[in-house]
Amino acid sequence: MLDFVTGLRCRECAHEFPAEALHVCDYCFGPLEVAYDYERIAATVTRARIESGPRTIWRYRDLLPVSDESPVDLGAGFTPLVRADRLAAELGLGELWIKDDTANPTGSFKDRVVSVALTKARQLGFKVAACASTGNLANSVAAHAARAGMESVVLIPHDLEKAKVTMTTIYGGTVIAVEGTYDDVNRLCAELTSERPSWAFVNVNVRTYYAEGSKTLAFEIAEQLGWRAPDHVVVPIGSGSQLTKVAKGFAELGKVGLLDEVPHVRVSGAQADGCSPVATAFAQGTDAIRPVKPKTIAKSLAIGNPADGWYALQTMRSTGGSCASVTDDEVVEAIGLLARTEGIFAETAGGVTIATLAKLAASGAVRPDECVVALVTGHGLKTVEALADYTGPTATIAPTLAAFDAVLERDGARSPG
Ligand SMILES: *Cc1c(COP(=O)(O)O)cnc(C)c1O
Ligand SMILES: [Zn+2]
């Protein structure tokens, strides 16, 4: 298998390092990024080569940082890109698509990043997979570690949704609930990384590789649109990693000649009001992201001090994108809107994306003449608590025709007959 990785490069001072388990620059403490030989990739990769690959993220392996023959793979990626005309009509938009990452093996986009991170971790000789998680990452690390025959140790905030805790524990790893916020958990994980150098912390010491998995969202969107880039994508922001890598993915498609020209994709970000450090900095026109203490039902996005927040800001500004935040009530309303217009049940993070899309459409930041893709990143069954006060049967009746008719009469507007 070919490997086009030339090493790791500091995003600040451009110093180069070997492709090992490194994540910060020894010279300036800047974050590292995987560097590729794009000329060699361009000479090898073709649309046909990709189209003959597996229906997973691994069809894009020429643009991923692993040469291992057999990836740690549960089938992540190549999720549906759904044309959303009914939702578009509600929002006053034109060509609107939903990238439905609820369809991933553990129900969120995190399967993309974890499949890449653990493939690289196994290749580097790690036996234990670990992470700090807002929930979905824990699900995915535990599942992929089980698949790979690795041990897993995941750390989560103590107040996560029940389904996310159940999903993580069933895969048999060690799950530690920490009395604190995600940012407290993440700090503890950073300390643990130096204490346990033989563990692969997917979002710390192998984060450089992990992050590359998010590029596959851009690759799939372009391929599924018939090798065409959209005009505008709306991406939820937790740490900000996904948003920056989606932009990198579109740029790479242009660089290696898979798209006819280097695309210009506007990238906009979505946050919840209860944790909006990036949206706040965007609105204030500043580079300084002030950390917050999260308080929102969108727990998978509840990162008060986002590691890639600054890069996400630069990406949104340089692409001509926008950024906004929405209330928890708007999140719940948007989950319902997406479900009843398109038949897609999203978790709270998906509600954040759709509610923000609605807001940006209303303000004119997202326009009806654009081809727009909204990233719905996690499945609704993971966050049913958030909907407890809003959902339930239309009526509960005795098993008789009379009782049934009485309900339909009372509720005339809903009667199909
Ligand atoms: C983690 C997560 C995000 C945010 O991704 P970042 O790379 O941290 O910005 C978005 N949606 C869901 C469902 C997630 O689990
Ligand atoms: Zn540096």
CSV table of C-alpha atoms and ligand atoms in Angstrom, one decimal:
chain,number,residue,atom,x,y,z
A,1,MET,CA,0.0,0.0,0.0
A,2,LEU,CA,1.2,3.4,-0.9
A,3,ASP,CA,1.9,6.0,1.8
A,4,PHE,CA,2.0,9.6,0.9
A,5,VAL,CA,2.6,11.1,4.3
A,6,THR,CA,5.9,13.1,4.4
A,7,GLY,CA,5.7,13.8,8.2
A,8,LEU,CA,4.0,16.1,10.7
A,9,ARG,CA,4.3,19.9,10.3
A,10,CYS,CA,3.8,22.6,12.9
A,11,ARG,CA,0.7,24.7,12.0
A,12,GLU,CA,2.5,27.8,13.5
A,13,CYS,CA,6.3,27.6,12.6
A,14,ALA,CA,6.1,24.9,9.9
A,15,HIS,CA,8.9,22.9,11.5
A,16,GLU,CA,8.7,19.2,10.3
A,17,PHE,CA,8.6,16.1,12.5
A,18,PRO,CA,8.5,12.3,11.8
A,19,ALA,CA,5.0,10.7,11.6
A,20,GLU,CA,5.0,9.4,15.2
A,21,ALA,CA,2.7,10.0,18.2
A,22,LEU,CA,3.5,13.7,18.5
A,23,HIS,CA,1.0,16.5,18.7
A,24,VAL,CA,2.8,19.6,19.8
A,25,CYS,CA,5.8,21.4,18.3
A,26,ASP,CA,9.0,21.1,20.3
A,27,TYR,CA,10.0,24.6,19.2
A,28,CYS,CA,6.9,26.8,19.6
A,29,PHE,CA,4.3,24.5,21.2
A,30,GLY,CA,2.0,24.9,18.2
A,31,PRO,CA,-0.2,22.0,17.1
A,32,LEU,CA,1.0,19.6,14.5
A,33,GLU,CA,-0.7,18.6,11.3
A,34,VAL,CA,-0.1,15.7,8.9
A,35,ALA,CA,1.8,16.7,5.8
A,36,TYR,CA,1.4,14.9,2.4
A,37,ASP,CA,3.2,14.7,-0.9
A,38,TYR,CA,0.3,16.1,-2.9
A,39,GLU,CA,2.2,15.8,-6.2
A,40,ARG,CA,2.6,12.1,-5.7
A,41,ILE,CA,-1.0,11.7,-4.6
A,42,ALA,CA,-2.2,13.6,-7.7
A,43,ALA,CA,-0.2,11.2,-9.9
A,44,THR,CA,-1.9,8.2,-8.3
A,45,VAL,CA,-5.4,9.1,-7.2
A,46,THR,CA,-8.3,9.1,-9.7
A,47,ARG,CA,-12.1,9.3,-9.3
A,48,ALA,CA,-12.3,5.7,-10.7
A,49,ARG,CA,-9.7,4.4,-8.2
A,50,ILE,CA,-11.8,5.9,-5.4
A,51,GLU,CA,-15.1,4.7,-6.8
A,52,SER,CA,-13.8,1.1,-6.9
A,53,GLY,CA,-13.0,1.2,-3.2
A,54,PRO,CA,-15.0,0.1,-0.2
A,55,ARG,CA,-18.2,2.0,0.7
A,56,THR,CA,-16.5,3.5,3.8
A,57,ILE,CA,-14.0,6.2,4.7
A,58,TRP,CA,-11.3,3.9,3.5
A,59,ARG,CA,-12.1,4.5,-0.2
A,60,TYR,CA,-10.1,7.7,0.4
A,61,ARG,CA,-7.1,6.1,2.0
A,62,ASP,CA,-4.7,7.8,-0.4
A,63,LEU,CA,-5.6,11.0,1.4
A,64,LEU,CA,-5.5,9.5,5.0
A,65,PRO,CA,-2.4,9.3,7.2
A,66,VAL,CA,-2.1,5.5,7.4
A,67,SER,CA,-0.4,2.9,5.2
A,68,ASP,CA,-1.6,-0.1,7.3
A,69,GLU,CA,-3.1,-2.8,5.1
A,70,SER,CA,-6.1,-3.5,7.3
A,71,PRO,CA,-7.7,-0.6,9.0
A,72,VAL,CA,-9.6,-0.7,12.3
A,73,ASP,CA,-12.9,-0.6,10.6
A,74,LEU,CA,-16.6,-0.9,11.6
A,75,GLY,CA,-17.7,0.5,8.3
A,76,ALA,CA,-17.6,4.2,9.2
A,77,GLY,CA,-18.4,6.7,6.5
A,78,PHE,CA,-20.1,6.9,3.1
A,79,THR,CA,-23.2,7.9,4.9
A,80,PRO,CA,-26.3,9.2,2.9
A,81,LEU,CA,-26.3,12.7,1.4
A,82,VAL,CA,-30.0,13.4,1.4
A,83,ARG,CA,-31.6,16.1,-0.8
A,84,ALA,CA,-33.8,18.0,1.7
A,85,ASP,CA,-36.4,19.9,-0.5
A,86,ARG,CA,-39.1,19.9,2.2
A,87,LEU,CA,-36.8,21.4,4.8
A,88,ALA,CA,-35.4,23.8,2.2
A,89,ALA,CA,-38.9,25.1,1.5
A,90,GLU,CA,-39.5,25.7,5.3
A,91,LEU,CA,-36.3,27.7,5.5
A,92,GLY,CA,-36.6,29.6,2.2
A,93,LEU,CA,-33.6,27.9,0.7
A,94,GLY,CA,-33.0,26.3,-2.7
A,95,GLU,CA,-30.6,23.3,-3.1
A,96,LEU,CA,-30.2,21.9,0.4
A,97,TRP,CA,-28.6,18.6,1.4
A,98,ILE,CA,-28.3,16.8,4.7
A,99,LYS,CA,-25.1,14.8,5.3
A,100,ASP,CA,-26.7,12.1,7.5
A,101,ASP,CA,-23.9,10.9,9.8
A,102,THR,CA,-26.5,9.4,12.2
A,103,ALA,CA,-26.0,6.4,9.9
A,104,ASN,CA,-22.4,5.7,11.2
A,105,PRO,CA,-21.8,2.4,13.1
A,106,THR,CA,-22.0,4.0,16.6
A,107,GLY,CA,-24.4,6.7,15.5
A,108,SER,CA,-22.1,9.7,15.1
A,109,PHE,CA,-19.4,11.3,12.9
A,110,LYS,CA,-16.8,10.3,15.6
A,111,ASP,CA,-16.5,6.9,13.9
A,112,ARG,CA,-14.6,8.6,11.1
A,113,VAL,CA,-11.9,10.1,13.3
A,114,VAL,CA,-11.6,7.1,15.6
A,115,SER,CA,-11.2,4.6,12.8
A,116,VAL,CA,-8.3,6.6,11.5
A,117,ALA,CA,-6.8,7.3,15.0
A,118,LEU,CA,-6.9,3.6,16.1
A,119,THR,CA,-5.6,2.4,12.8
A,120,LYS,CA,-2.5,4.6,13.2
A,121,ALA,CA,-2.3,3.8,17.0
A,122,ARG,CA,-2.2,0.1,16.2
A,123,GLN,CA,0.4,0.7,13.5
A,124,LEU,CA,2.6,2.6,16.1
A,125,GLY,CA,2.3,-0.3,18.5
A,126,PHE,CA,-0.2,1.0,21.1
A,127,LYS,CA,-2.2,-1.6,22.9
A,128,VAL,CA,-4.6,0.7,24.9
A,129,ALA,CA,-7.0,3.3,23.3
A,130,ALA,CA,-8.0,6.1,25.6
A,131,CYS,CA,-9.8,9.4,25.3
A,132,ALA,CA,-11.6,12.3,27.0
A,133,SER,CA,-15.1,12.5,25.6
A,134,THR,CA,-18.3,14.5,25.6
A,135,GLY,CA,-20.0,11.1,24.9
A,136,ASN,CA,-19.9,10.2,21.2
A,137,LEU,CA,-16.1,9.8,21.1
A,138,ALA,CA,-16.3,7.4,24.1
A,139,ASN,CA,-18.9,5.3,22.2
A,140,SER,CA,-16.7,5.1,19.2
A,141,VAL,CA,-13.4,4.5,20.9
A,142,ALA,CA,-14.9,1.7,23.0
A,143,ALA,CA,-16.4,0.1,19.9
A,144,HIS,CA,-13.4,0.4,17.6
A,145,ALA,CA,-11.1,-0.8,20.4
A,146,ALA,CA,-13.3,-3.9,20.8
A,147,ARG,CA,-13.1,-4.5,17.1
A,148,ALA,CA,-9.3,-4.1,17.1
A,149,GLY,CA,-8.8,-6.3,20.2
A,150,MET,CA,-7.3,-3.3,22.0
A,151,GLU,CA,-8.1,-2.3,25.6
A,152,SER,CA,-10.0,1.0,26.0
A,153,VAL,CA,-10.1,3.5,28.8
A,154,VAL,CA,-12.4,6.4,28.4
A,155,LEU,CA,-13.0,9.4,30.6
A,156,ILE,CA,-16.4,11.2,30.5
A,157,PRO,CA,-18.1,14.0,32.5
A,158,HIS,CA,-20.4,12.4,35.1
A,159,ASP,CA,-23.6,14.0,33.8
A,160,LEU,CA,-23.8,12.5,30.3
A,161,GLU,CA,-26.9,11.2,28.6
A,162,LYS,CA,-27.8,7.7,29.7
A,163,ALA,CA,-27.7,6.2,26.2
A,164,LYS,CA,-24.1,7.4,25.7
A,165,VAL,CA,-23.0,5.8,28.9
A,166,THR,CA,-24.8,2.5,28.2
A,167,MET,CA,-23.4,2.4,24.7
A,168,THR,CA,-19.8,2.9,25.9
A,169,THR,CA,-20.0,0.4,28.7
A,170,ILE,CA,-21.5,-2.4,26.6
A,171,TYR,CA,-18.3,-2.7,24.5
A,172,GLY,CA,-16.4,-3.9,27.6
A,173,GLY,CA,-13.9,-1.2,28.2
A,174,THR,CA,-13.0,0.8,31.3
A,175,VAL,CA,-15.3,3.9,31.7
A,176,ILE,CA,-14.4,6.5,34.2
A,177,ALA,CA,-17.0,9.2,35.0
A,178,VAL,CA,-15.3,12.4,36.3
A,179,GLU,CA,-17.0,14.9,38.6
A,180,GLY,CA,-16.4,17.9,36.4
A,181,THR,CA,-17.0,19.4,33.0
A,182,TYR,CA,-15.5,18.1,29.7
A,183,ASP,CA,-12.8,20.7,30.1
A,184,ASP,CA,-11.9,19.2,33.5
A,185,VAL,CA,-11.9,15.7,32.0
A,186,ASN,CA,-9.7,16.9,29.1
A,187,ARG,CA,-7.2,18.5,31.5
A,188,LEU,CA,-6.9,15.2,33.5
A,189,CYS,CA,-6.4,13.4,30.2
A,190,ALA,CA,-3.5,15.7,29.2
A,191,GLU,CA,-1.9,14.9,32.6
A,192,LEU,CA,-2.5,11.2,32.1
A,193,THR,CA,-0.9,11.3,28.6
A,194,SER,CA,2.5,12.1,30.1
A,195,GLU,CA,2.0,9.6,32.9
A,196,ARG,CA,1.0,6.8,30.5
A,197,PRO,CA,3.1,7.2,27.3
A,198,SER,CA,2.1,3.7,26.2
A,199,TRP,CA,-1.6,4.6,25.8
A,200,ALA,CA,-3.0,6.2,22.7
A,201,PHE,CA,-5.2,9.1,23.7
A,202,VAL,CA,-7.1,9.6,20.5
A,203,ASN,CA,-7.7,13.3,21.1
A,204,VAL,CA,-4.4,14.1,22.7
A,205,ASN,CA,-1.2,12.2,21.6
A,206,VAL,CA,-2.7,10.8,18.3
A,207,ARG,CA,-5.0,13.8,17.8
A,208,THR,CA,-3.0,14.8,14.7
A,209,TYR,CA,-4.1,11.6,12.9
A,210,TYR,CA,-7.6,11.6,14.5
A,211,ALA,CA,-8.4,15.0,13.1
A,212,GLU,CA,-7.6,13.9,9.5
A,213,GLY,CA,-10.7,11.5,9.6
A,214,SER,CA,-13.0,14.5,9.4
A,215,LYS,CA,-11.7,15.3,5.9
A,216,THR,CA,-13.7,12.3,4.6
A,217,LEU,CA,-16.9,14.4,5.2
A,218,ALA,CA,-15.8,16.8,2.5
A,219,PHE,CA,-14.6,13.9,0.2
A,220,GLU,CA,-17.9,12.1,0.4
A,221,ILE,CA,-20.0,15.3,-0.1
A,222,ALA,CA,-18.1,16.1,-3.3
A,223,GLU,CA,-18.2,12.6,-4.6
A,224,GLN,CA,-22.0,12.2,-3.8
A,225,LEU,CA,-22.7,15.5,-5.5
A,226,GLY,CA,-21.2,14.0,-8.6
A,227,TRP,CA,-17.6,15.3,-8.0
A,228,ARG,CA,-18.7,18.8,-7.4
A,229,ALA,CA,-18.2,21.0,-4.3
A,230,PRO,CA,-21.1,22.7,-2.6
A,231,ASP,CA,-21.2,26.5,-2.2
A,232,HIS,CA,-21.7,26.4,1.5
A,233,VAL,CA,-21.5,23.9,4.4
A,234,VAL,CA,-22.8,24.4,7.9
A,235,VAL,CA,-20.8,22.5,10.6
A,236,PRO,CA,-21.3,22.2,14.4
A,237,ILE,CA,-18.4,23.3,16.5
A,238,GLY,CA,-17.2,21.5,19.7
A,239,SER,CA,-13.4,21.6,19.7
A,240,GLY,CA,-13.5,23.1,16.1
A,241,SER,CA,-11.5,20.2,14.7
A,242,GLN,CA,-14.2,18.9,12.4
A,243,LEU,CA,-14.9,22.3,10.9
A,244,THR,CA,-11.3,23.0,10.1
A,245,LYS,CA,-10.7,19.6,8.5
A,246,VAL,CA,-13.8,19.7,6.4
A,247,ALA,CA,-12.3,22.9,4.8
A,248,LYS,CA,-9.0,21.1,4.4
A,249,GLY,CA,-10.7,18.2,2.7
A,250,PHE,CA,-12.3,20.4,0.0
A,251,ALA,CA,-9.0,22.2,-0.5
A,252,GLU,CA,-7.2,18.8,-1.0
A,253,LEU,CA,-9.7,17.6,-3.6
A,254,GLY,CA,-8.7,20.7,-5.7
A,255,LYS,CA,-5.0,20.2,-5.0
A,256,VAL,CA,-4.9,16.6,-6.2
A,257,GLY,CA,-7.1,17.2,-9.2
A,258,LEU,CA,-10.2,15.3,-8.1
A,259,LEU,CA,-12.2,18.4,-8.7
A,260,ASP,CA,-11.9,20.5,-11.9
A,261,GLU,CA,-10.8,23.5,-10.0
A,262,VAL,CA,-9.8,24.4,-6.4
A,263,PRO,CA,-13.3,24.8,-4.9
A,264,HIS,CA,-14.5,27.8,-3.0
A,265,VAL,CA,-16.7,26.5,-0.2
A,266,ARG,CA,-18.0,28.8,2.4
A,267,VAL,CA,-17.8,27.2,5.8
A,268,SER,CA,-20.1,28.3,8.6
A,269,GLY,CA,-20.2,27.2,12.2
A,270,ALA,CA,-23.0,26.3,14.6
A,271,GLN,CA,-22.9,26.4,18.4
A,272,ALA,CA,-25.4,26.4,21.3
A,273,ASP,CA,-25.9,29.7,23.3
A,274,GLY,CA,-25.0,27.8,26.4
A,275,CYS,CA,-21.5,27.0,25.0
A,276,SER,CA,-20.7,29.5,22.3
A,277,PRO,CA,-17.1,30.7,22.8
A,278,VAL,CA,-16.4,30.6,19.1
A,279,ALA,CA,-19.6,32.2,17.9
A,280,THR,CA,-19.1,34.9,20.5
A,281,ALA,CA,-15.6,35.7,19.2
A,282,PHE,CA,-16.8,35.6,15.6
A,283,ALA,CA,-19.6,38.1,16.4
A,284,GLN,CA,-17.2,40.4,18.2
A,285,GLY,CA,-14.6,40.2,15.4
A,286,THR,CA,-11.9,39.2,17.8
A,287,ASP,CA,-9.3,36.4,17.7
A,288,ALA,CA,-9.5,36.0,21.5
A,289,ILE,CA,-11.7,33.1,22.4
A,290,ARG,CA,-12.8,33.4,26.0
A,291,PRO,CA,-13.4,30.0,27.7
A,292,VAL,CA,-16.9,29.5,29.1
A,293,LYS,CA,-18.6,27.1,31.5
A,294,PRO,CA,-21.0,25.1,29.3
A,295,LYS,CA,-24.7,24.9,30.1
A,296,THR,CA,-26.7,23.4,27.3
A,297,ILE,CA,-28.6,20.2,26.2
A,298,ALA,CA,-26.1,19.9,23.3
A,299,LYS,CA,-23.6,18.0,25.5
A,300,SER,CA,-21.6,16.6,22.6
A,301,LEU,CA,-20.7,20.2,21.7
A,302,ALA,CA,-20.1,21.3,25.4
A,303,ILE,CA,-16.5,22.2,25.1
A,304,GLY,CA,-15.9,25.5,26.9
A,305,ASN,CA,-12.2,25.9,25.9
A,306,PRO,CA,-12.1,24.6,22.3
A,307,ALA,CA,-8.6,23.3,21.2
A,308,ASP,CA,-9.1,24.3,17.6
A,309,GLY,CA,-11.4,27.3,18.1
A,310,TRP,CA,-8.9,29.8,16.8
A,311,TYR,CA,-8.4,27.8,13.6
A,312,ALA,CA,-12.1,27.4,13.2
A,313,LEU,CA,-12.5,31.2,13.4
A,314,GLN,CA,-9.8,31.7,10.7
A,315,THR,CA,-11.4,29.1,8.5
A,316,MET,CA,-14.9,30.7,8.7
A,317,ARG,CA,-13.5,34.2,8.1
A,318,SER,CA,-11.2,33.2,5.3
A,319,THR,CA,-13.8,31.2,3.4
A,320,GLY,CA,-16.5,33.9,3.7
A,321,GLY,CA,-18.6,31.8,6.1
A,322,SER,CA,-20.5,32.8,9.1
A,323,CYS,CA,-21.1,31.6,12.7
A,324,ALA,CA,-24.1,31.8,15.0
A,325,SER,CA,-25.5,30.2,18.2
A,326,VAL,CA,-29.0,29.1,19.1
A,327,THR,CA,-31.0,28.5,22.3
A,328,ASP,CA,-31.8,25.1,23.7
A,329,ASP,CA,-35.5,25.7,22.8
A,330,GLU,CA,-34.5,26.4,19.2
A,331,VAL,CA,-32.4,23.1,19.3
A,332,VAL,CA,-35.4,21.1,20.3
A,333,GLU,CA,-37.6,22.8,17.7
A,334,ALA,CA,-35.1,22.1,15.0
A,335,ILE,CA,-34.8,18.4,15.9
A,336,GLY,CA,-38.5,18.2,15.4
A,337,LEU,CA,-38.4,20.2,12.1
A,338,LEU,CA,-35.8,18.0,10.6
A,339,ALA,CA,-37.6,14.8,11.7
A,340,ARG,CA,-41.0,15.8,10.4
A,341,THR,CA,-39.7,17.3,7.1
A,342,GLU,CA,-37.1,14.8,6.1
A,343,GLY,CA,-37.5,11.7,8.4
A,344,ILE,CA,-34.1,12.1,10.0
A,345,PHE,CA,-33.8,11.9,13.8
A,346,ALA,CA,-30.8,13.9,15.0
A,347,GLU,CA,-29.3,14.3,18.4
A,348,THR,CA,-29.0,17.7,20.0
A,349,ALA,CA,-25.8,18.6,18.0
A,350,GLY,CA,-27.9,18.1,14.8
A,351,GLY,CA,-30.5,20.3,16.3
A,352,VAL,CA,-27.8,23.0,16.8
A,353,THR,CA,-26.8,22.7,13.1
A,354,ILE,CA,-30.3,22.9,11.8
A,355,ALA,CA,-31.4,25.7,14.1
A,356,THR,CA,-28.3,27.7,13.1
A,357,LEU,CA,-28.9,27.0,9.5
A,358,ALA,CA,-32.4,28.4,9.9
A,359,LYS,CA,-31.0,31.5,11.6
A,360,LEU,CA,-28.3,32.1,8.9
A,361,ALA,CA,-30.9,31.6,6.2
A,362,ALA,CA,-33.2,34.2,7.8
A,363,SER,CA,-30.3,36.7,8.1
A,364,GLY,CA,-29.2,36.1,4.5
A,365,ALA,CA,-25.8,34.6,5.4
A,366,VAL,CA,-26.9,31.4,3.8
A,367,ARG,CA,-28.6,32.1,0.5
A,368,PRO,CA,-31.3,30.4,-1.7
A,369,ASP,CA,-29.0,30.5,-4.7
A,370,GLU,CA,-26.3,28.4,-3.0
A,371,CYS,CA,-25.9,24.7,-2.9
A,372,VAL,CA,-25.9,24.1,0.9
A,373,VAL,CA,-24.9,21.1,2.9
A,374,ALA,CA,-25.8,20.8,6.6
A,375,LEU,CA,-23.8,18.3,8.7
A,376,VAL,CA,-26.1,16.2,11.0
A,377,THR,CA,-23.5,14.5,13.1
A,378,GLY,CA,-25.2,12.3,15.6
A,379,HIS,CA,-28.3,10.1,16.1
A,380,GLY,CA,-31.3,11.3,18.1
A,381,LEU,CA,-31.6,8.1,20.2
A,382,LYS,CA,-28.5,9.2,22.0
A,383,THR,CA,-30.2,12.3,23.5
A,384,VAL,CA,-33.8,11.3,24.1
A,385,GLU,CA,-33.7,13.0,27.5
A,386,ALA,CA,-33.7,16.4,25.8
A,387,LEU,CA,-37.1,15.6,24.2
A,388,ALA,CA,-38.8,14.1,27.2
A,389,ASP,CA,-41.1,17.0,27.8
A,390,TYR,CA,-42.0,17.3,24.1
A,391,THR,CA,-42.8,13.8,22.9
A,392,GLY,CA,-45.3,11.0,23.5
A,393,PRO,CA,-48.3,9.4,22.0
A,394,THR,CA,-51.1,11.6,20.5
A,395,ALA,CA,-53.5,9.8,22.8
A,396,THR,CA,-53.8,6.7,25.0
A,397,ILE,CA,-57.1,4.9,24.5
A,398,ALA,CA,-59.1,1.8,25.5
A,399,PRO,CA,-58.9,-0.9,22.8
A,400,THR,CA,-62.3,0.0,21.2
A,401,LEU,CA,-63.4,1.6,17.9
A,402,ALA,CA,-65.4,4.2,19.8
A,403,ALA,CA,-62.4,5.4,21.8
A,404,PHE,CA,-60.4,5.6,18.6
A,405,ASP,CA,-63.1,7.6,16.8
A,406,ALA,CA,-63.4,9.9,19.8
A,407,VAL,CA,-59.8,10.8,19.6
A,408,LEU,CA,-59.8,11.5,15.8
A,409,GLU,CA,-63.0,13.6,16.2
A,410,ARG,CA,-61.4,15.6,19.0
A,411,ASP,CA,-58.2,15.9,17.0
A,412,GLY,CA,-59.9,16.6,13.7
A,413,ALA,CA,-57.0,18.4,12.1
A,414,ARG,CA,-54.8,15.3,12.3
A,415,SER,CA,-57.4,12.9,10.9
A,416,PRO,CA,-56.3,11.4,7.6
A,417,GLY,CA,-59.8,10.3,6.7
B,1,LIG,C1,-17.8,15.8,18.8
B,1,LIG,C2,-19.0,16.1,18.0
B,1,LIG,C3,-19.0,17.3,17.3
B,1,LIG,C4,-17.9,18.4,17.3
B,1,LIG,O1,-16.7,18.0,16.7
B,1,LIG,P1,-15.4,18.8,17.0
B,1,LIG,O2,-14.4,18.2,16.1
B,1,LIG,O3,-15.1,18.6,18.4
B,1,LIG,O4,-15.7,20.3,16.7
B,1,LIG,C5,-20.2,17.5,16.5
B,1,LIG,N1,-21.2,16.7,16.6
B,1,LIG,C6,-21.2,15.6,17.3
B,1,LIG,C7,-22.4,14.7,17.3
B,1,LIG,C8,-20.1,15.2,18.1
B,1,LIG,O5,-20.1,14.1,18.8
B,2,ZN,ZN,6.2,25.2,15.8
